[in-house]
CSV table of C-alpha atoms in Angstrom, one decimal:
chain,number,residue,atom,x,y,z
A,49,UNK,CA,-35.1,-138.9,7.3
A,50,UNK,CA,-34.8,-136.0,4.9
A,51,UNK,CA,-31.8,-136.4,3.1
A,52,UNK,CA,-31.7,-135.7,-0.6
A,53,UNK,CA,-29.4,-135.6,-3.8
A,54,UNK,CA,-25.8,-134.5,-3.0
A,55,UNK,CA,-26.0,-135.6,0.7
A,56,UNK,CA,-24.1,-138.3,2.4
A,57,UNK,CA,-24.7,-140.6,5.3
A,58,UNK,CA,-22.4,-142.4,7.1
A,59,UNK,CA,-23.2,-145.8,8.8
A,60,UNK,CA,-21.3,-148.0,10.9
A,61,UNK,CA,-21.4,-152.0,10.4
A,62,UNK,CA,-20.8,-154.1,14.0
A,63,UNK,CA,-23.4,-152.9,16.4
A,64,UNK,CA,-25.3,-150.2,14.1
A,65,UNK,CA,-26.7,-151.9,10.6
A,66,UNK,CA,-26.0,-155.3,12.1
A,67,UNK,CA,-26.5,-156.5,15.8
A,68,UNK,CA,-23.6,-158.7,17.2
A,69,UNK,CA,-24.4,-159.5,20.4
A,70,UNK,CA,-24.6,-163.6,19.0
A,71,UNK,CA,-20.6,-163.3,18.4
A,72,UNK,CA,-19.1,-161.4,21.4
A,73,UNK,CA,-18.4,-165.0,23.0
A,74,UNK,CA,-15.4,-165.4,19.9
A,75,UNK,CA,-13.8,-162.4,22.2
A,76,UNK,CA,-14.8,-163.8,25.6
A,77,UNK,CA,-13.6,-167.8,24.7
A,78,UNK,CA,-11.8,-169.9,27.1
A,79,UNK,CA,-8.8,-169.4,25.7
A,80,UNK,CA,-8.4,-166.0,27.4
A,81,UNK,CA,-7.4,-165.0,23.5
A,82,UNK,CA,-10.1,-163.0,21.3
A,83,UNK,CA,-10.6,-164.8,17.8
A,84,UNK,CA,-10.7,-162.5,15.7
A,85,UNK,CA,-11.2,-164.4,12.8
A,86,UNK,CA,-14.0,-165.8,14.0
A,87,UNK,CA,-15.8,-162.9,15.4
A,88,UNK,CA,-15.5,-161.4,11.9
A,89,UNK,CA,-16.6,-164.6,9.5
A,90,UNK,CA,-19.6,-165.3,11.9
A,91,UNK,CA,-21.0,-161.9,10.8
A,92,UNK,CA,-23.0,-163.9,8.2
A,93,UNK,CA,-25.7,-164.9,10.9
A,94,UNK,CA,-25.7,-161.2,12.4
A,95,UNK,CA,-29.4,-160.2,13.1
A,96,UNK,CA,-30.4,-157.0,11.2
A,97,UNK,CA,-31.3,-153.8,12.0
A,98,UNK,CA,-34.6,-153.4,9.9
A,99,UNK,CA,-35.9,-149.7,11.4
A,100,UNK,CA,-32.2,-148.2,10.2
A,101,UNK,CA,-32.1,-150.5,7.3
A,102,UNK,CA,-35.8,-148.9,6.3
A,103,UNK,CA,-34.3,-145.4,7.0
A,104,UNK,CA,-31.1,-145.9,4.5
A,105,UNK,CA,-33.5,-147.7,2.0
A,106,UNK,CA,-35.9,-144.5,1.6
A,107,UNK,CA,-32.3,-142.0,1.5
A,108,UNK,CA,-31.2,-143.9,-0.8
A,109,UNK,CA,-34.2,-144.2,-2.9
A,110,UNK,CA,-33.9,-140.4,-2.9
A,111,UNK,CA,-30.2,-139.6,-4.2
A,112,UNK,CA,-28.7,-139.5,-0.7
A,113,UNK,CA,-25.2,-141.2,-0.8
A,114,UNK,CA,-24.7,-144.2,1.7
A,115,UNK,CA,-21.4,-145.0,2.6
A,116,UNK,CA,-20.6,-148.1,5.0
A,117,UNK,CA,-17.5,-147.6,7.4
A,118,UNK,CA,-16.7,-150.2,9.1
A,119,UNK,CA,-13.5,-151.3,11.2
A,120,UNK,CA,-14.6,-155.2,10.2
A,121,UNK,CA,-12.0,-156.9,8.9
A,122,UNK,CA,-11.5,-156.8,5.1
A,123,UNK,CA,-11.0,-160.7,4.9
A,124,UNK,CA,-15.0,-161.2,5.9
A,125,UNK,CA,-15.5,-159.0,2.8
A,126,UNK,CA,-17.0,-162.0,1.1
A,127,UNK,CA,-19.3,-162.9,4.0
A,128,UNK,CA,-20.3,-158.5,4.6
A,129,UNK,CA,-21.4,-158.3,0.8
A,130,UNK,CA,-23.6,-161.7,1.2
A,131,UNK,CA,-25.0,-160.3,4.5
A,132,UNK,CA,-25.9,-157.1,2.9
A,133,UNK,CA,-27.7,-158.3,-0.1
A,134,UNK,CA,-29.5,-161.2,1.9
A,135,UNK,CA,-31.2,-158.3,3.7
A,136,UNK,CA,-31.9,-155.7,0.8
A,137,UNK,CA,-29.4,-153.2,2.2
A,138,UNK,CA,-28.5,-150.4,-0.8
A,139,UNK,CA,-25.5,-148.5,-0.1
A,140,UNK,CA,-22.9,-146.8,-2.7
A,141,UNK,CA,-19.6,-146.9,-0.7
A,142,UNK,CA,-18.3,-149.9,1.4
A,143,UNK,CA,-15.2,-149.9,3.5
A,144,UNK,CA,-14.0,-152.3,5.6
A,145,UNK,CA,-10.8,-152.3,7.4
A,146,UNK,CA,-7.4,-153.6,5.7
A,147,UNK,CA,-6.2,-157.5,6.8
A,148,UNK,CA,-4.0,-157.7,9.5
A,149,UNK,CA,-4.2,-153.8,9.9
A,150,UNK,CA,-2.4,-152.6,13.2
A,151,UNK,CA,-4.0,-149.7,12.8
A,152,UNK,CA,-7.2,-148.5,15.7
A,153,UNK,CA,-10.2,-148.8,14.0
A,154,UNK,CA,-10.8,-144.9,15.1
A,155,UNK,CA,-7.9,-143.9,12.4
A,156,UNK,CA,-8.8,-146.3,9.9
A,157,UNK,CA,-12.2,-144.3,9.6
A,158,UNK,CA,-10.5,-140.9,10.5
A,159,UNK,CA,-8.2,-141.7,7.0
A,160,UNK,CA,-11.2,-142.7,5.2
A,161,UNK,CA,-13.2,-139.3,5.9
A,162,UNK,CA,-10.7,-136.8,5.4
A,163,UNK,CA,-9.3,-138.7,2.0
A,164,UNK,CA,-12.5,-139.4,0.4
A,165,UNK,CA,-15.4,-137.1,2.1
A,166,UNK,CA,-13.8,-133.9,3.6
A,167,UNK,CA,-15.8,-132.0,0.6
A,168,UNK,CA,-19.1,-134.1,0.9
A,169,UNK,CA,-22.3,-132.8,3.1
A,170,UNK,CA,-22.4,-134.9,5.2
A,171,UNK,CA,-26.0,-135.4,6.3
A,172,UNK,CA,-25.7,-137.6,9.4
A,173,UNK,CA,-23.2,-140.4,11.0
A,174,UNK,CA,-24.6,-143.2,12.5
A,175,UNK,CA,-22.4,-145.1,14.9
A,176,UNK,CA,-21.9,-148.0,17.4
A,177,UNK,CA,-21.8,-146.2,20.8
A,178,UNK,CA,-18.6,-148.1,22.1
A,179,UNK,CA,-16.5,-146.8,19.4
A,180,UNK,CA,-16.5,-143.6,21.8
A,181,UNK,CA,-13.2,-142.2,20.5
A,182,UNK,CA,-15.0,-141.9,16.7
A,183,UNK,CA,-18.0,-140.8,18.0
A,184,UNK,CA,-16.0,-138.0,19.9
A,185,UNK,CA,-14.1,-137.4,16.5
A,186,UNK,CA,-17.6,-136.7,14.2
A,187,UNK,CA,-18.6,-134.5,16.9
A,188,UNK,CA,-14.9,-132.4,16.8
A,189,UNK,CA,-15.9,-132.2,13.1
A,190,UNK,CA,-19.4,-130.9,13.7
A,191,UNK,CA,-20.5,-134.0,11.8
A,192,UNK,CA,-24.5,-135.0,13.2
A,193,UNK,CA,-23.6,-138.3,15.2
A,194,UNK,CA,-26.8,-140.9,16.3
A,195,UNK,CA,-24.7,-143.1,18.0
A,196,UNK,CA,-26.8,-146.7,18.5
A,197,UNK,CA,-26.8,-148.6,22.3
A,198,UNK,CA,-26.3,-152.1,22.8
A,199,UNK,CA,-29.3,-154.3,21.4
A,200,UNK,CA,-32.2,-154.4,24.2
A,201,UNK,CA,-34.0,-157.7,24.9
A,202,UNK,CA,-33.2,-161.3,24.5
A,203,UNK,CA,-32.5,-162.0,20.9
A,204,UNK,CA,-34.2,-165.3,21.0
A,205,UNK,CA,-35.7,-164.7,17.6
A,206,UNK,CA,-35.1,-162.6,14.4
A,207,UNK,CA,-38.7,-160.4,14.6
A,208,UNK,CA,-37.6,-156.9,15.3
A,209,UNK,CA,-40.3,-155.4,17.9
A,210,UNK,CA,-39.1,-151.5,18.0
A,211,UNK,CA,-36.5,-149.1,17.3
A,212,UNK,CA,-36.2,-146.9,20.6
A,213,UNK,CA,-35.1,-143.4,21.3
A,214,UNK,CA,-34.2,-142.5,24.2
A,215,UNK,CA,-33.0,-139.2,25.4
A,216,UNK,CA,-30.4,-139.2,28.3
A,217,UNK,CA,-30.4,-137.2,31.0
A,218,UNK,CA,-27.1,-135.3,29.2
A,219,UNK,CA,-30.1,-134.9,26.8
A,220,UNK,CA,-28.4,-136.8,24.3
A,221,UNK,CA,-30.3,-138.9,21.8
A,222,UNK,CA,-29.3,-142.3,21.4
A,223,UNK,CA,-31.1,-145.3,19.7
A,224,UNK,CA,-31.5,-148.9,20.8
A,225,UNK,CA,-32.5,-151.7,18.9
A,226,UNK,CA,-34.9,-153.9,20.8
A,227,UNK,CA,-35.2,-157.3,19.7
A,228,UNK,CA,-36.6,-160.8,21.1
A,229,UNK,CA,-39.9,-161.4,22.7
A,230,UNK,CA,-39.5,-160.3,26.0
A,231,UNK,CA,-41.6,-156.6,25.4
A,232,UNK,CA,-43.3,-156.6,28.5
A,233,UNK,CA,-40.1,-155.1,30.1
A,234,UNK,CA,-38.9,-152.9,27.6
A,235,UNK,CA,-40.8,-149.9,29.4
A,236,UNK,CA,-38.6,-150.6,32.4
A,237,UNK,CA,-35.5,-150.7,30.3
A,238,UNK,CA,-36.5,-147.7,28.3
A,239,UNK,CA,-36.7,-145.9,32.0
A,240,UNK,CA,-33.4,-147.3,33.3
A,241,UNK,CA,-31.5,-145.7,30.5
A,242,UNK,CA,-33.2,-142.4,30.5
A,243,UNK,CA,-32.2,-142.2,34.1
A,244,UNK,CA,-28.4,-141.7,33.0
A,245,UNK,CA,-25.8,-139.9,30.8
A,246,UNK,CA,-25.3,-141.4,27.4
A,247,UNK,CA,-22.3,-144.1,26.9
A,248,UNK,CA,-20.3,-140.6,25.2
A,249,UNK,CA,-20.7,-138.5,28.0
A,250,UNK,CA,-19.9,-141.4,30.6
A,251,UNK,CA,-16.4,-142.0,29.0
A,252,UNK,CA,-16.2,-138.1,29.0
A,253,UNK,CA,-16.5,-138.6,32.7
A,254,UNK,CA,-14.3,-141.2,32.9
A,255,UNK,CA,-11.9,-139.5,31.2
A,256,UNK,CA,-11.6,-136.5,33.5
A,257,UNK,CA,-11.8,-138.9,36.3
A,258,UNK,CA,-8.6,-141.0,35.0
A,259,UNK,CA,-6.9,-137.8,34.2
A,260,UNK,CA,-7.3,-136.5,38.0
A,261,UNK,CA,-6.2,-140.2,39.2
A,262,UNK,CA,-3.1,-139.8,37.0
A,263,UNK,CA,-2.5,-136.7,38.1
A,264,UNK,CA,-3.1,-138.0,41.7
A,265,UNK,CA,-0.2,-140.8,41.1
A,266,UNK,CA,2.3,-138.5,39.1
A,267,UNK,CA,2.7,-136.0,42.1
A,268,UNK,CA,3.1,-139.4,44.5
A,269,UNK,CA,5.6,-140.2,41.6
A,270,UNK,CA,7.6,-136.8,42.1
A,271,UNK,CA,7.4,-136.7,45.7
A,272,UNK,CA,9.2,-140.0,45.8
A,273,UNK,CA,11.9,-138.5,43.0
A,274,UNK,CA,10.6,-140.8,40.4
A,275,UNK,CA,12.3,-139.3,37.0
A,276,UNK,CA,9.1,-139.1,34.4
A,277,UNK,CA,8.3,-141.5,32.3
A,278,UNK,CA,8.2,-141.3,28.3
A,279,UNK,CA,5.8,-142.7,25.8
A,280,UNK,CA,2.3,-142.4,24.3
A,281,UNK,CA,0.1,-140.5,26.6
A,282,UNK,CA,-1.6,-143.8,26.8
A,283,UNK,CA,1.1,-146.0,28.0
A,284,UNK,CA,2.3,-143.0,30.8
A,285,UNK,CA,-0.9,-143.2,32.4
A,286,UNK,CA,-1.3,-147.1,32.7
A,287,UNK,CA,2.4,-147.3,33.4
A,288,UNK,CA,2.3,-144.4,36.4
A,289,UNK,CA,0.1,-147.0,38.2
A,290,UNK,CA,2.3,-150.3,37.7
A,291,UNK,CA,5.3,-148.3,39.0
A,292,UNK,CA,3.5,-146.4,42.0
A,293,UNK,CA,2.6,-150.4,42.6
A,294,UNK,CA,6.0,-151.8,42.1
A,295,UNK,CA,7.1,-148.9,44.6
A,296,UNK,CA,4.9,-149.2,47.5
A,297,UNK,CA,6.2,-152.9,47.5
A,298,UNK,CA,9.5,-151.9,47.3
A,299,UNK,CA,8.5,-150.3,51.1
A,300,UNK,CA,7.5,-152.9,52.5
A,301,UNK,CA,11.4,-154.4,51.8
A,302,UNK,CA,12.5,-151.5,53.6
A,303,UNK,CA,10.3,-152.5,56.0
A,304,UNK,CA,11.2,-156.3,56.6
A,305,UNK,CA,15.0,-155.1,55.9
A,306,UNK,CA,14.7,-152.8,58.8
A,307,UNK,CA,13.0,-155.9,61.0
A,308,UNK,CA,15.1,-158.7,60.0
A,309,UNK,CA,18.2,-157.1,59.4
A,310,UNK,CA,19.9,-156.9,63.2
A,311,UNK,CA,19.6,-160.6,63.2
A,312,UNK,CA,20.5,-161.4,59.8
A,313,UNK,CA,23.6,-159.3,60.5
A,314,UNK,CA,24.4,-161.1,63.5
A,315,UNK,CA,24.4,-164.1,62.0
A,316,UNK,CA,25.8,-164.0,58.5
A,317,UNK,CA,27.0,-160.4,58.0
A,318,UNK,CA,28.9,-161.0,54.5
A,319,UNK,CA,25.9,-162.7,53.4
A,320,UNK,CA,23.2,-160.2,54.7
A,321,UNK,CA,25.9,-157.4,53.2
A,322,UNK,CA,25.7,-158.9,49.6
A,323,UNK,CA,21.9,-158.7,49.9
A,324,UNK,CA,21.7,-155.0,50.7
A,325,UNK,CA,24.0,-153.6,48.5
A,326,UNK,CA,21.9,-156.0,45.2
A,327,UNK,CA,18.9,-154.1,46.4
A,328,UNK,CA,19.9,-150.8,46.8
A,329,UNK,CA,21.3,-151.5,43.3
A,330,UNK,CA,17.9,-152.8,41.8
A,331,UNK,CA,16.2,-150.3,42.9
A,332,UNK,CA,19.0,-148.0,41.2
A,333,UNK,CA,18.3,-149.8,38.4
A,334,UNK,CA,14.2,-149.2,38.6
A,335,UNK,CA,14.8,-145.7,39.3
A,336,UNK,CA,15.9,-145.2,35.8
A,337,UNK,CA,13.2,-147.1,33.9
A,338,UNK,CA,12.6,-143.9,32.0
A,339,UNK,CA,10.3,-146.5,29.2
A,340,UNK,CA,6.5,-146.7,30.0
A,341,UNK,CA,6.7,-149.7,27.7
A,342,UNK,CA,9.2,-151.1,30.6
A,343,UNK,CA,6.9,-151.0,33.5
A,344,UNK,CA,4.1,-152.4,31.2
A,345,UNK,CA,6.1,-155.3,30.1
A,346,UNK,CA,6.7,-156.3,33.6
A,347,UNK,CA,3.2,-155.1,34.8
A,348,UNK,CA,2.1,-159.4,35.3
A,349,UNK,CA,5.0,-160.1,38.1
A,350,UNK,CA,4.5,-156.5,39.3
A,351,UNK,CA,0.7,-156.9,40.1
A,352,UNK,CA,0.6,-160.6,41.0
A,353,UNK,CA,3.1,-161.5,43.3
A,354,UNK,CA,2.6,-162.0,46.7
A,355,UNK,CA,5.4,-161.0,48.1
A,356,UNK,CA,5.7,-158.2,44.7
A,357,UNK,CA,8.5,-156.6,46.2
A,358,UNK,CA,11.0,-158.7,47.0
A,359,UNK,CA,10.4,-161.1,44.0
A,360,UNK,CA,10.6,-157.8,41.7
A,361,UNK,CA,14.3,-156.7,42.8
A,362,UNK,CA,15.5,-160.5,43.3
A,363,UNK,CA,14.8,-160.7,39.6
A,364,UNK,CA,16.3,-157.6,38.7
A,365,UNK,CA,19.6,-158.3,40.8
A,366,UNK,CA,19.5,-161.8,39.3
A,367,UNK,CA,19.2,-160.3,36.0
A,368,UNK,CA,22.3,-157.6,36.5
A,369,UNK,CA,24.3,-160.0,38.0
A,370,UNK,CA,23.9,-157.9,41.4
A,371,UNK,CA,23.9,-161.9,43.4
């Protein structure tokens, strides 16, 4: 690390100076509900990068400016500042996201940069590699982004073996803490990893891949007359899906109309009358869901139902007073 006076380096928190593997289970409870809260208080008992920790150290001995960024919540400021002076870390800028923020983490960092550091030379970013969408942002930017890999090995105690580098077969860099006593098969792991892409370039992957799948479902969307749908570009693409969902079950009502309906006609005409025209009006009604919000809202009795179809434009016809 060669940084000197008037340079800056950027460091993440969760996953980068500080290992969290020991609190993912506060998102993953029984609940179904992530705590939050939790997840950010237990930060206290995170294990510690020592390699980067080292790195920082020596840049900061030498006049480089460290600044934190962190999306951590702001109330486990008391708990962050402990956690960093229990473990000798120097730094000259901390930021930790605002309580109760609605804000993504990826803007809260975005706003930090360009309001604070847009005229600072920036030396080098280091960052958790599933916070792809800032990782993607520092590289628009031009910024030097080290993006750090889930920690390798089983944790089991706090003695930090070695700080690996492994170069991807994108021939990006990443690094991986490696931590616990389990070395002997840390050669095998180091392998495994070079054998792929790096965690940036497979969401870059995934992305074009969604965007092709969206692409497929939005021209099944306009062959069927389906008016488009409004909202974030987010909420179209997940919403597309539901609907095309909702629709295809809607078929297979045309389908048991078309095979039940002779008999139901025969035998209760006004009744089996009443239950075609509340259909054709549901679906009326669905065709003009313009909202992407709409089909999300809905997407749990879309996707779960049995018998989707039927149960989706009952409710609806209930709902408009169509029965």
């Amino acid at each position: 690390m060669t940084e000197g006076i008037n340079e800056t380096v950027i460091c993440g928190l969760d996953g980068v100076l500080a290992l969290i593997d020991h609190r993912l289970p506060y998102l993953q409870n029984e609940f179904g509900e992530p705590d939050w809260a939790g997840f950010h208080k237990a930060c206290i008992h995170d294990m510690p990068n020592l390699p980067l920790i080292h790195r920082l150290n020596q840049a900061h001995q030498i006049g480089t400016h460290i600044v934190i960024l962190s999306g951590r919540s702001a109330s486990a400021r008391q708990q962050t500042l402990q956690w960093l002076h229990q473990w000798q870390i120097h730094y000259d800028d901390l930021w930790l996201c605002p309580s109760n923020s609605s804000r993504a983490i990826f803007k809260f960092k975005q706003d930090v940069l360009t309001r604070h550091y847009t005229l600072k030379q920036i030396r080098r970013v280091y960052e958790f590699a599933q916070h792809i969408d800032t990782a993607r942002d520092f590289n628009r930017k031009g910024l030097p982004c080290t993006l750090f890999g889930a920690n390798q090995g089983n944790g089991a105690t706090r003695e930090l073996f070695e700080l690996k580098t492994i170069r991807h077969t994108c021939e990006h860099i990443m690094l991986y803490p490696f931590y616990g006593d389990d070395d002997h098969t840390w050669a095998d792991r180091c392998a495994q990893l070079s054998e792929s892409p790096c965690l940036l370039c497979q969401a870059n992957e995934m992305d074009v891949e969604r965007e092709r799948q969206l692409a497929d479902i939005q021209r099944l969307a306009q062959e069927r007359g389906l008016i488009p749908l409004e909202g974030s570009e987010r909420q179209i693409a997940w919403a597309e899906n539901i609907r095309l969902t909702a629709y295809n079950s809607i078929d297979k009502v045309h389908e048991w109309m078309t095979r039940v309906g002779p008999n139901m006609k025969d035998e209760d005409p006004d009744y089996w009358d009443m239950i075609e025209r509340a259909i054709a009006r549901a679906i009326i009604y669905l065709d003009n869901q313009s909202q992407a919000r709409w089909w999300l809202d809905h997407r749990t009795a879309i996707n779960n139902t049995l018998d989707s179809g039927r149960s989706l434009l009952n409710a609806v016809a209930e709902q408009e007073g169509y029965l």
